[in-house]
Amino acid sequence: MSKILQVQKKLVPDVLQVMKKRYDILHRILISGTMGRRTLAANLDLTERTLRAELDLLREQGLLEAGTAGMTLSEAGKHLLEEMEPLVKELFGLSELEEAVRAKFGLRKVVVVAGDSDVSDEVKREIGRIGGRVLSQSLTPGDIVAVMGGTTMARMAAHFKVSSPLQDNWFVPARGGLGESVDYQANTIAAELAKKTGTRSRMLHVPDHLSEEAYQTIMMEPNVREVVDMIRRAQIVVHGIGDASAMARRRKLDEQTIEALLQDGALAEAFGYYFNREGKVMHRMTNAGLHLEDIEAARTVIGLAGGRSKGSAIAAVLKFGHDDILVTDEAAAEEALKHV
C-alpha cells in the first residue's frame, strides 16, 4: 500500500469507509445492470434511509440514472469504477493476493475479485464480467477463440463487449456439448460471443463423450473435420475449472471409471482432462475438440473459476502449467495458495 494511503487510513479511516460504501453501491448496480433500492439496501445491509441519501448524492454527481425498473450506472459511473478498481484492490489487499498467486504458479496475469462464489452469485457474475474484459484485451485481429461450456463461461459471454466491431475473428466451441442446458453449451457461448462482436462462429454438433470407435468414424465427416481443424488452430482458449467428481458425473462417465479416477487421485477437471494434486493428467476423454497439444500451442489460455471449494482444483490445473491468465475470487485464491 502506498504511503499516502497508509497515512489516510490511520488519520481519516472514515473517509476510506465512506469511499468503500459508495464503491460497493456502484459496483453492485454495475454487476446487476439495474437494481431497485429495496433490493440494493438488503444486499448491502443498509437501511433504506441511509441508502437513499447515498443514491441521491451519486445521482447528483451524474454517476447513476434512475428508471422505472431501478437504478443503473451512467457512462460516467462506469468510467469512475474502472478508475477506482486498482485503488480498491490495493486498499483491501487484493493486489497482494493477485501477485502471490501469479508468482507461485508462474502466470502472466491474475485478477482476483472480492468475495466467495460459493456464497454469492454476484461474485460469480463479477468473475464473468472481468473474464469478458480480459478476453477483449487479449484479442488481436484474426484470432480464433475456442471456448469451453459451463455457467461461468455463459456469464462471461453475457458481459463480453468490445470497443468496436471485430472483422477477422472466429469464436468456436472447444468441444462438443455436455447434453445439459443449451444456454451453457460451448456452441451457444461461441455463437453469443460472435453475435456481440459482429464476427463469425462455427458449431460442433457432436456428443461431448465418444467411444474411440465413434470418434474415428465421426472424424471422417468432412464438415466435422473442418470445424475441428479450426478449433485446434485456436490462438486463445477460455475455460472453466471443475471438481473432478462433479464434472465426471456431469459428463456421464460410468461409476466404475469415476471410482478409478478418484482412487488414482483425480482432483480437478479442465479441457476434458482430469488432473491430480500435482497437476498430472490422470484421464482424458475421447472428444472431437481441443487436445493438450492444441492448448500448449495456443498463445493465451485463460482460466475462469471461483469459490473456496474449488481452490484445490484450481491449484491442480495451474500446476499443469499451461494457463497464462487466471480470473478468480478472493476465497479461491486464498485456498489455492494452500496447495502450492
Short mmCIF file of C-alpha atoms in Angstrom, two decimals:
data_model
loop_
_atom_site.label_atom_id
_atom_site.label_comp_id
_atom_site.label_asym_id
_atom_site.label_seq_id
_atom_site.Cartn_x
_atom_site.Cartn_y
_atom_site.Cartn_z
CA MET A 1 0.00 0.00 0.00
CA SER A 2 1.31 3.48 -0.88
CA LYS A 3 2.46 5.80 1.92
CA ILE A 4 -0.36 8.26 1.16
CA LEU A 5 -2.99 5.56 1.59
CA GLN A 6 -1.33 4.29 4.77
CA VAL A 7 -1.42 7.79 6.28
CA GLN A 8 -5.00 8.33 5.16
CA LYS A 9 -6.08 5.01 6.63
CA LYS A 10 -4.61 5.98 10.02
CA LEU A 11 -5.70 9.64 10.17
CA VAL A 12 -9.07 9.61 8.40
CA PRO A 13 -10.28 5.99 8.29
CA ASP A 14 -13.87 7.18 7.98
CA VAL A 15 -13.06 8.65 4.56
CA LEU A 16 -11.99 5.22 3.33
CA GLN A 17 -15.09 3.62 4.82
CA VAL A 18 -17.33 6.10 3.03
CA MET A 19 -15.45 5.56 -0.23
CA LYS A 20 -15.80 1.79 0.09
CA LYS A 21 -19.53 2.08 0.81
CA ARG A 22 -20.12 4.21 -2.27
CA TYR A 23 -17.90 1.98 -4.39
CA ASP A 24 -19.90 -1.06 -3.22
CA ILE A 25 -23.17 0.65 -4.17
CA LEU A 26 -21.95 1.46 -7.67
CA HIS A 27 -20.33 -1.94 -8.10
CA ARG A 28 -23.47 -3.89 -7.11
CA ILE A 29 -25.54 -1.90 -9.59
CA LEU A 30 -22.92 -2.45 -12.31
CA ILE A 31 -22.98 -6.24 -11.84
CA SER A 32 -26.78 -6.42 -11.79
CA GLY A 33 -27.32 -3.96 -14.63
CA THR A 34 -30.41 -2.50 -12.96
CA MET A 35 -31.32 -2.74 -9.30
CA GLY A 36 -34.15 -1.42 -7.15
CA ARG A 37 -33.46 0.49 -3.96
CA ARG A 38 -35.04 -2.07 -1.63
CA THR A 39 -33.07 -4.98 -3.11
CA LEU A 40 -29.87 -2.94 -3.04
CA ALA A 41 -30.39 -1.98 0.62
CA ALA A 42 -30.89 -5.64 1.57
CA ASN A 43 -27.80 -6.76 -0.37
CA LEU A 44 -25.60 -4.12 1.23
CA ASP A 45 -27.17 -4.43 4.71
CA LEU A 46 -28.04 -0.71 4.75
CA THR A 47 -31.23 0.97 5.87
CA GLU A 48 -33.32 2.40 3.05
CA ARG A 49 -32.94 5.85 4.61
CA THR A 50 -29.12 5.64 4.58
CA LEU A 51 -29.09 4.23 1.07
CA ARG A 52 -31.47 6.91 -0.23
CA ALA A 53 -29.08 9.64 0.88
CA GLU A 54 -26.14 7.91 -0.82
CA LEU A 55 -28.09 7.34 -4.04
CA ASP A 56 -29.18 10.99 -4.13
CA LEU A 57 -25.54 12.10 -3.84
CA LEU A 58 -24.33 9.67 -6.52
CA ARG A 59 -27.15 10.73 -8.84
CA GLU A 60 -26.29 14.40 -8.32
CA GLN A 61 -22.72 13.56 -9.32
CA GLY A 62 -24.01 12.11 -12.57
CA LEU A 63 -22.90 8.57 -11.70
CA LEU A 64 -26.37 7.00 -11.52
CA GLU A 65 -29.54 7.14 -13.57
CA ALA A 66 -32.99 6.37 -12.15
CA GLY A 67 -35.59 4.46 -14.17
CA THR A 68 -38.87 2.69 -13.54
CA ALA A 69 -37.05 -0.65 -13.06
CA GLY A 70 -34.46 0.80 -10.67
CA MET A 71 -31.01 2.38 -10.71
CA THR A 72 -28.45 1.94 -13.49
CA LEU A 73 -24.92 3.27 -13.87
CA SER A 74 -24.29 6.15 -16.22
CA GLU A 75 -21.28 6.05 -18.54
CA ALA A 76 -19.52 8.39 -16.09
CA GLY A 77 -20.26 5.93 -13.28
CA LYS A 78 -18.83 3.01 -15.25
CA HIS A 79 -15.72 5.01 -16.08
CA LEU A 80 -15.24 6.01 -12.43
CA LEU A 81 -15.46 2.38 -11.29
CA GLU A 82 -12.77 1.37 -13.78
CA GLU A 83 -10.52 4.15 -12.49
CA MET A 84 -11.16 3.15 -8.86
CA GLU A 85 -10.53 -0.56 -9.31
CA PRO A 86 -6.72 -0.53 -8.81
CA LEU A 87 -7.10 1.71 -5.74
CA VAL A 88 -9.77 -0.52 -4.19
CA LYS A 89 -7.67 -3.62 -4.84
CA GLU A 90 -4.69 -2.00 -3.12
CA LEU A 91 -6.75 -0.80 -0.17
CA PHE A 92 -8.22 -4.20 0.59
CA GLY A 93 -5.24 -6.41 -0.15
CA LEU A 94 -6.40 -7.92 -3.44
CA SER A 95 -3.34 -6.63 -5.32
CA GLU A 96 -1.04 -8.52 -2.97
CA LEU A 97 -3.15 -11.66 -3.34
CA GLU A 98 -3.04 -11.39 -7.13
CA GLU A 99 0.74 -11.08 -7.11
CA ALA A 100 1.12 -14.01 -4.69
CA VAL A 101 -0.93 -16.32 -6.94
CA ARG A 102 0.79 -15.05 -10.09
CA ALA A 103 4.27 -15.65 -8.65
CA LYS A 104 3.53 -19.03 -7.06
CA PHE A 105 2.05 -20.54 -10.22
CA GLY A 106 4.16 -18.67 -12.79
CA LEU A 107 1.23 -16.96 -14.52
CA ARG A 108 1.32 -13.96 -16.81
CA LYS A 109 -1.61 -12.26 -15.08
CA VAL A 110 -4.05 -12.88 -12.21
CA VAL A 111 -7.23 -10.94 -11.50
CA VAL A 112 -8.91 -11.51 -8.12
CA VAL A 113 -12.39 -10.21 -7.33
CA ALA A 114 -13.58 -9.74 -3.76
CA GLY A 115 -15.73 -12.41 -2.10
CA ASP A 116 -16.55 -16.10 -2.49
CA SER A 117 -18.52 -17.51 -5.42
CA ASP A 118 -19.71 -20.37 -3.21
CA VAL A 119 -21.84 -17.98 -1.17
CA SER A 120 -22.61 -15.14 -3.58
CA ASP A 121 -23.98 -15.32 -7.11
CA GLU A 122 -22.88 -11.70 -7.59
CA VAL A 123 -19.26 -12.78 -7.21
CA LYS A 124 -19.81 -15.37 -9.96
CA ARG A 125 -21.20 -12.66 -12.21
CA GLU A 126 -18.21 -10.46 -11.44
CA ILE A 127 -15.80 -13.24 -12.46
CA GLY A 128 -17.74 -13.45 -15.72
CA ARG A 129 -17.61 -9.69 -16.24
CA ILE A 130 -13.88 -9.47 -15.60
CA GLY A 131 -13.30 -12.59 -17.69
CA GLY A 132 -15.04 -10.89 -20.62
CA ARG A 133 -12.85 -7.84 -20.20
CA VAL A 134 -9.68 -9.94 -20.08
CA LEU A 135 -10.69 -11.77 -23.24
CA SER A 136 -11.41 -8.48 -25.00
CA GLN A 137 -7.98 -7.16 -24.03
CA SER A 138 -6.29 -10.36 -25.26
CA LEU A 139 -7.82 -10.36 -28.75
CA THR A 140 -5.86 -9.43 -31.84
CA PRO A 141 -7.17 -9.36 -35.44
CA GLY A 142 -7.51 -12.80 -36.98
CA ASP A 143 -7.54 -14.71 -33.69
CA ILE A 144 -9.57 -17.89 -33.38
CA VAL A 145 -11.01 -18.14 -29.87
CA ALA A 146 -12.01 -21.56 -28.50
CA VAL A 147 -14.37 -21.50 -25.53
CA MET A 148 -15.49 -24.24 -23.17
CA GLY A 149 -19.04 -24.58 -21.84
CA GLY A 150 -20.43 -24.08 -18.34
CA THR A 151 -22.14 -21.46 -16.21
CA THR A 152 -19.02 -19.34 -15.72
CA MET A 153 -18.44 -19.23 -19.48
CA ALA A 154 -22.07 -18.22 -20.00
CA ARG A 155 -21.67 -15.33 -17.56
CA MET A 156 -18.51 -14.27 -19.37
CA ALA A 157 -20.36 -14.21 -22.70
CA ALA A 158 -23.21 -12.21 -21.17
CA HIS A 159 -20.82 -9.45 -20.10
CA PHE A 160 -18.48 -9.56 -23.09
CA LYS A 161 -18.11 -6.44 -25.19
CA VAL A 162 -15.57 -4.79 -27.47
CA SER A 163 -14.98 -1.11 -28.15
CA SER A 164 -15.50 -1.58 -31.90
CA PRO A 165 -16.83 -4.46 -34.05
CA LEU A 166 -14.38 -7.21 -34.95
CA GLN A 167 -13.98 -8.45 -38.51
CA ASP A 168 -11.43 -11.21 -38.86
CA ASN A 169 -12.01 -13.21 -35.68
CA TRP A 170 -13.75 -16.54 -35.15
CA PHE A 171 -15.35 -17.95 -32.00
CA VAL A 172 -15.54 -21.73 -31.84
CA PRO A 173 -16.57 -24.33 -29.24
CA ALA A 174 -13.58 -26.08 -27.73
CA ARG A 175 -15.51 -29.36 -27.58
CA GLY A 176 -18.93 -30.91 -28.13
CA GLY A 177 -21.95 -30.35 -25.88
CA LEU A 178 -22.41 -31.73 -22.39
CA GLY A 179 -26.00 -32.67 -23.04
CA GLU A 180 -27.11 -30.16 -20.40
CA SER A 181 -28.94 -26.84 -20.75
CA VAL A 182 -28.31 -25.37 -24.19
CA ASP A 183 -27.54 -22.00 -22.56
CA TYR A 184 -24.35 -23.43 -21.06
CA GLN A 185 -23.07 -25.37 -24.05
CA ALA A 186 -19.89 -24.27 -25.80
CA ASN A 187 -21.70 -23.93 -29.14
CA THR A 188 -24.15 -21.42 -27.63
CA ILE A 189 -21.41 -19.43 -25.91
CA ALA A 190 -19.30 -19.21 -29.08
CA ALA A 191 -22.35 -18.01 -31.04
CA GLU A 192 -23.18 -15.39 -28.38
CA LEU A 193 -19.63 -14.02 -28.40
CA ALA A 194 -19.65 -13.78 -32.20
CA LYS A 195 -23.02 -12.02 -32.18
CA LYS A 196 -21.80 -9.42 -29.69
CA THR A 197 -18.71 -8.63 -31.74
CA GLY A 198 -20.16 -8.69 -35.24
CA THR A 199 -17.92 -11.57 -36.23
CA ARG A 200 -18.33 -15.27 -37.00
CA SER A 201 -18.65 -18.59 -35.18
CA ARG A 202 -18.68 -22.27 -36.06
CA MET A 203 -20.67 -25.06 -34.40
CA LEU A 204 -19.50 -28.53 -33.45
CA HIS A 205 -22.60 -30.73 -33.40
CA VAL A 206 -21.13 -33.86 -31.86
CA PRO A 207 -21.52 -35.51 -28.42
CA ASP A 208 -19.07 -34.47 -25.74
CA HIS A 209 -18.09 -38.02 -24.81
CA LEU A 210 -17.29 -40.52 -27.58
CA SER A 211 -16.04 -44.07 -27.73
CA GLU A 212 -12.81 -44.49 -29.67
CA GLU A 213 -14.70 -46.20 -32.47
CA ALA A 214 -17.30 -43.40 -32.66
CA TYR A 215 -14.54 -40.79 -32.60
CA GLN A 216 -12.74 -42.36 -35.56
CA THR A 217 -16.00 -42.57 -37.51
CA ILE A 218 -17.17 -39.03 -36.82
CA MET A 219 -13.79 -37.56 -37.70
CA MET A 220 -14.24 -38.92 -41.22
CA GLU A 221 -17.10 -36.46 -41.78
CA PRO A 222 -15.73 -33.52 -43.84
CA ASN A 223 -17.83 -30.87 -42.06
CA VAL A 224 -16.77 -32.10 -38.62
CA ARG A 225 -13.14 -32.37 -39.70
CA GLU A 226 -13.19 -28.79 -41.00
CA VAL A 227 -14.54 -27.37 -37.74
CA VAL A 228 -12.16 -29.46 -35.62
CA ASP A 229 -9.19 -28.28 -37.66
CA MET A 230 -10.21 -24.68 -36.95
CA ILE A 231 -10.68 -25.38 -33.24
CA ARG A 232 -7.20 -26.87 -33.00
CA ARG A 233 -5.67 -23.75 -34.51
CA ALA A 234 -7.13 -21.52 -31.77
CA GLN A 235 -4.80 -18.76 -30.57
CA ILE A 236 -6.89 -18.13 -27.44
CA VAL A 237 -8.55 -20.73 -25.20
CA VAL A 238 -11.02 -19.77 -22.45
CA HIS A 239 -12.04 -22.45 -19.96
CA GLY A 240 -13.55 -23.15 -16.58
CA ILE A 241 -12.20 -25.43 -13.84
CA GLY A 242 -14.28 -28.04 -12.04
CA ASP A 243 -14.13 -30.63 -9.30
CA ALA A 244 -13.18 -34.00 -10.81
CA SER A 245 -16.01 -36.00 -9.24
CA ALA A 246 -18.72 -33.46 -10.06
CA MET A 247 -17.55 -32.99 -13.64
CA ALA A 248 -17.22 -36.72 -14.27
CA ARG A 249 -20.86 -37.18 -13.30
CA ARG A 250 -21.96 -34.21 -15.40
CA ARG A 251 -20.17 -35.78 -18.34
CA LYS A 252 -21.96 -39.05 -17.57
CA LEU A 253 -18.90 -41.23 -17.06
CA ASP A 254 -19.77 -44.65 -15.69
CA GLU A 255 -19.39 -45.24 -11.95
CA GLN A 256 -16.50 -47.66 -12.43
CA THR A 257 -14.50 -45.02 -14.31
CA ILE A 258 -15.36 -42.36 -11.73
CA GLU A 259 -14.26 -44.63 -8.89
CA ALA A 260 -10.99 -45.41 -10.67
CA LEU A 261 -10.39 -41.69 -11.29
CA LEU A 262 -10.84 -40.82 -7.63
CA GLN A 263 -8.72 -43.74 -6.46
CA ASP A 264 -5.94 -42.52 -8.78
CA GLY A 265 -6.13 -39.10 -7.11
CA ALA A 266 -8.01 -37.09 -9.76
CA LEU A 267 -8.87 -33.76 -8.18
CA ALA A 268 -9.73 -31.32 -10.98
CA GLU A 269 -11.16 -31.19 -14.49
CA ALA A 270 -10.44 -28.75 -17.31
CA PHE A 271 -10.49 -29.08 -21.12
CA GLY A 272 -11.99 -32.59 -20.66
CA TYR A 273 -8.82 -33.74 -18.85
CA TYR A 274 -8.59 -34.84 -15.22
CA PHE A 275 -5.65 -33.74 -13.07
CA ASN A 276 -4.25 -34.91 -9.75
CA ARG A 277 -2.93 -32.71 -6.95
CA GLU A 278 0.46 -32.39 -8.68
CA GLY A 279 -1.09 -31.23 -11.95
CA LYS A 280 -0.52 -34.50 -13.80
CA VAL A 281 -3.12 -35.76 -16.27
CA MET A 282 -4.88 -38.84 -14.86
CA HIS A 283 -7.51 -39.34 -17.55
CA ARG A 284 -8.65 -37.80 -20.81
CA MET A 285 -11.97 -38.10 -22.54
CA THR A 286 -12.14 -39.02 -26.20
CA ASN A 287 -13.69 -35.97 -27.85
CA ALA A 288 -13.61 -34.11 -31.14
CA GLY A 289 -12.39 -30.86 -29.65
CA LEU A 290 -9.14 -29.48 -28.28
CA HIS A 291 -6.31 -31.81 -27.30
CA LEU A 292 -3.44 -31.00 -24.96
CA GLU A 293 -1.05 -30.25 -27.78
CA ASP A 294 -3.50 -27.62 -29.08
CA ILE A 295 -3.70 -25.98 -25.67
CA GLU A 296 0.09 -25.98 -25.41
CA ALA A 297 0.30 -24.28 -28.83
CA ALA A 298 -2.24 -21.54 -28.01
CA ARG A 299 -0.89 -18.04 -27.44
CA THR A 300 -3.14 -17.31 -24.46
CA VAL A 301 -5.02 -19.69 -22.16
CA ILE A 302 -7.49 -18.01 -19.79
CA GLY A 303 -8.97 -19.85 -16.79
CA LEU A 304 -12.12 -18.61 -15.03
CA ALA A 305 -13.14 -20.21 -11.74
CA GLY A 306 -14.06 -19.19 -8.22
CA GLY A 307 -15.28 -20.37 -4.84
CA ARG A 308 -13.27 -21.65 -1.89
CA SER A 309 -14.45 -25.19 -2.66
CA LYS A 310 -12.58 -25.02 -5.99
CA GLY A 311 -9.30 -23.71 -4.57
CA SER A 312 -7.52 -27.08 -4.61
CA ALA A 313 -8.85 -27.88 -8.11
CA ILE A 314 -7.63 -24.51 -9.40
CA ALA A 315 -4.18 -25.16 -7.92
CA ALA A 316 -4.04 -28.59 -9.59
CA VAL A 317 -4.84 -27.19 -13.05
CA LEU A 318 -2.41 -24.30 -12.64
CA LYS A 319 0.35 -26.75 -11.72
CA PHE A 320 -0.24 -28.38 -15.11
CA GLY A 321 1.45 -25.23 -16.33
CA HIS A 322 -0.36 -24.11 -19.46
CA ASP A 323 -2.64 -21.34 -18.19
CA ASP A 324 -1.44 -17.79 -18.80
CA ILE A 325 -4.21 -15.79 -17.12
CA LEU A 326 -6.47 -16.62 -14.17
CA VAL A 327 -9.63 -14.78 -13.15
CA THR A 328 -10.84 -15.95 -9.75
CA ASP A 329 -12.22 -14.74 -6.44
CA GLU A 330 -10.65 -13.95 -3.10
CA ALA A 331 -11.68 -17.17 -1.35
CA ALA A 332 -10.49 -19.44 -4.18
CA ALA A 333 -7.17 -17.58 -4.45
CA GLU A 334 -6.50 -17.92 -0.72
CA GLU A 335 -7.35 -21.63 -0.84
CA ALA A 336 -5.26 -22.27 -3.97
CA LEU A 337 -2.18 -20.84 -2.25
CA LYS A 338 -2.52 -23.51 0.45
CA HIS A 339 -2.00 -26.19 -2.20
CA VAL A 340 1.16 -24.89 -3.89
#
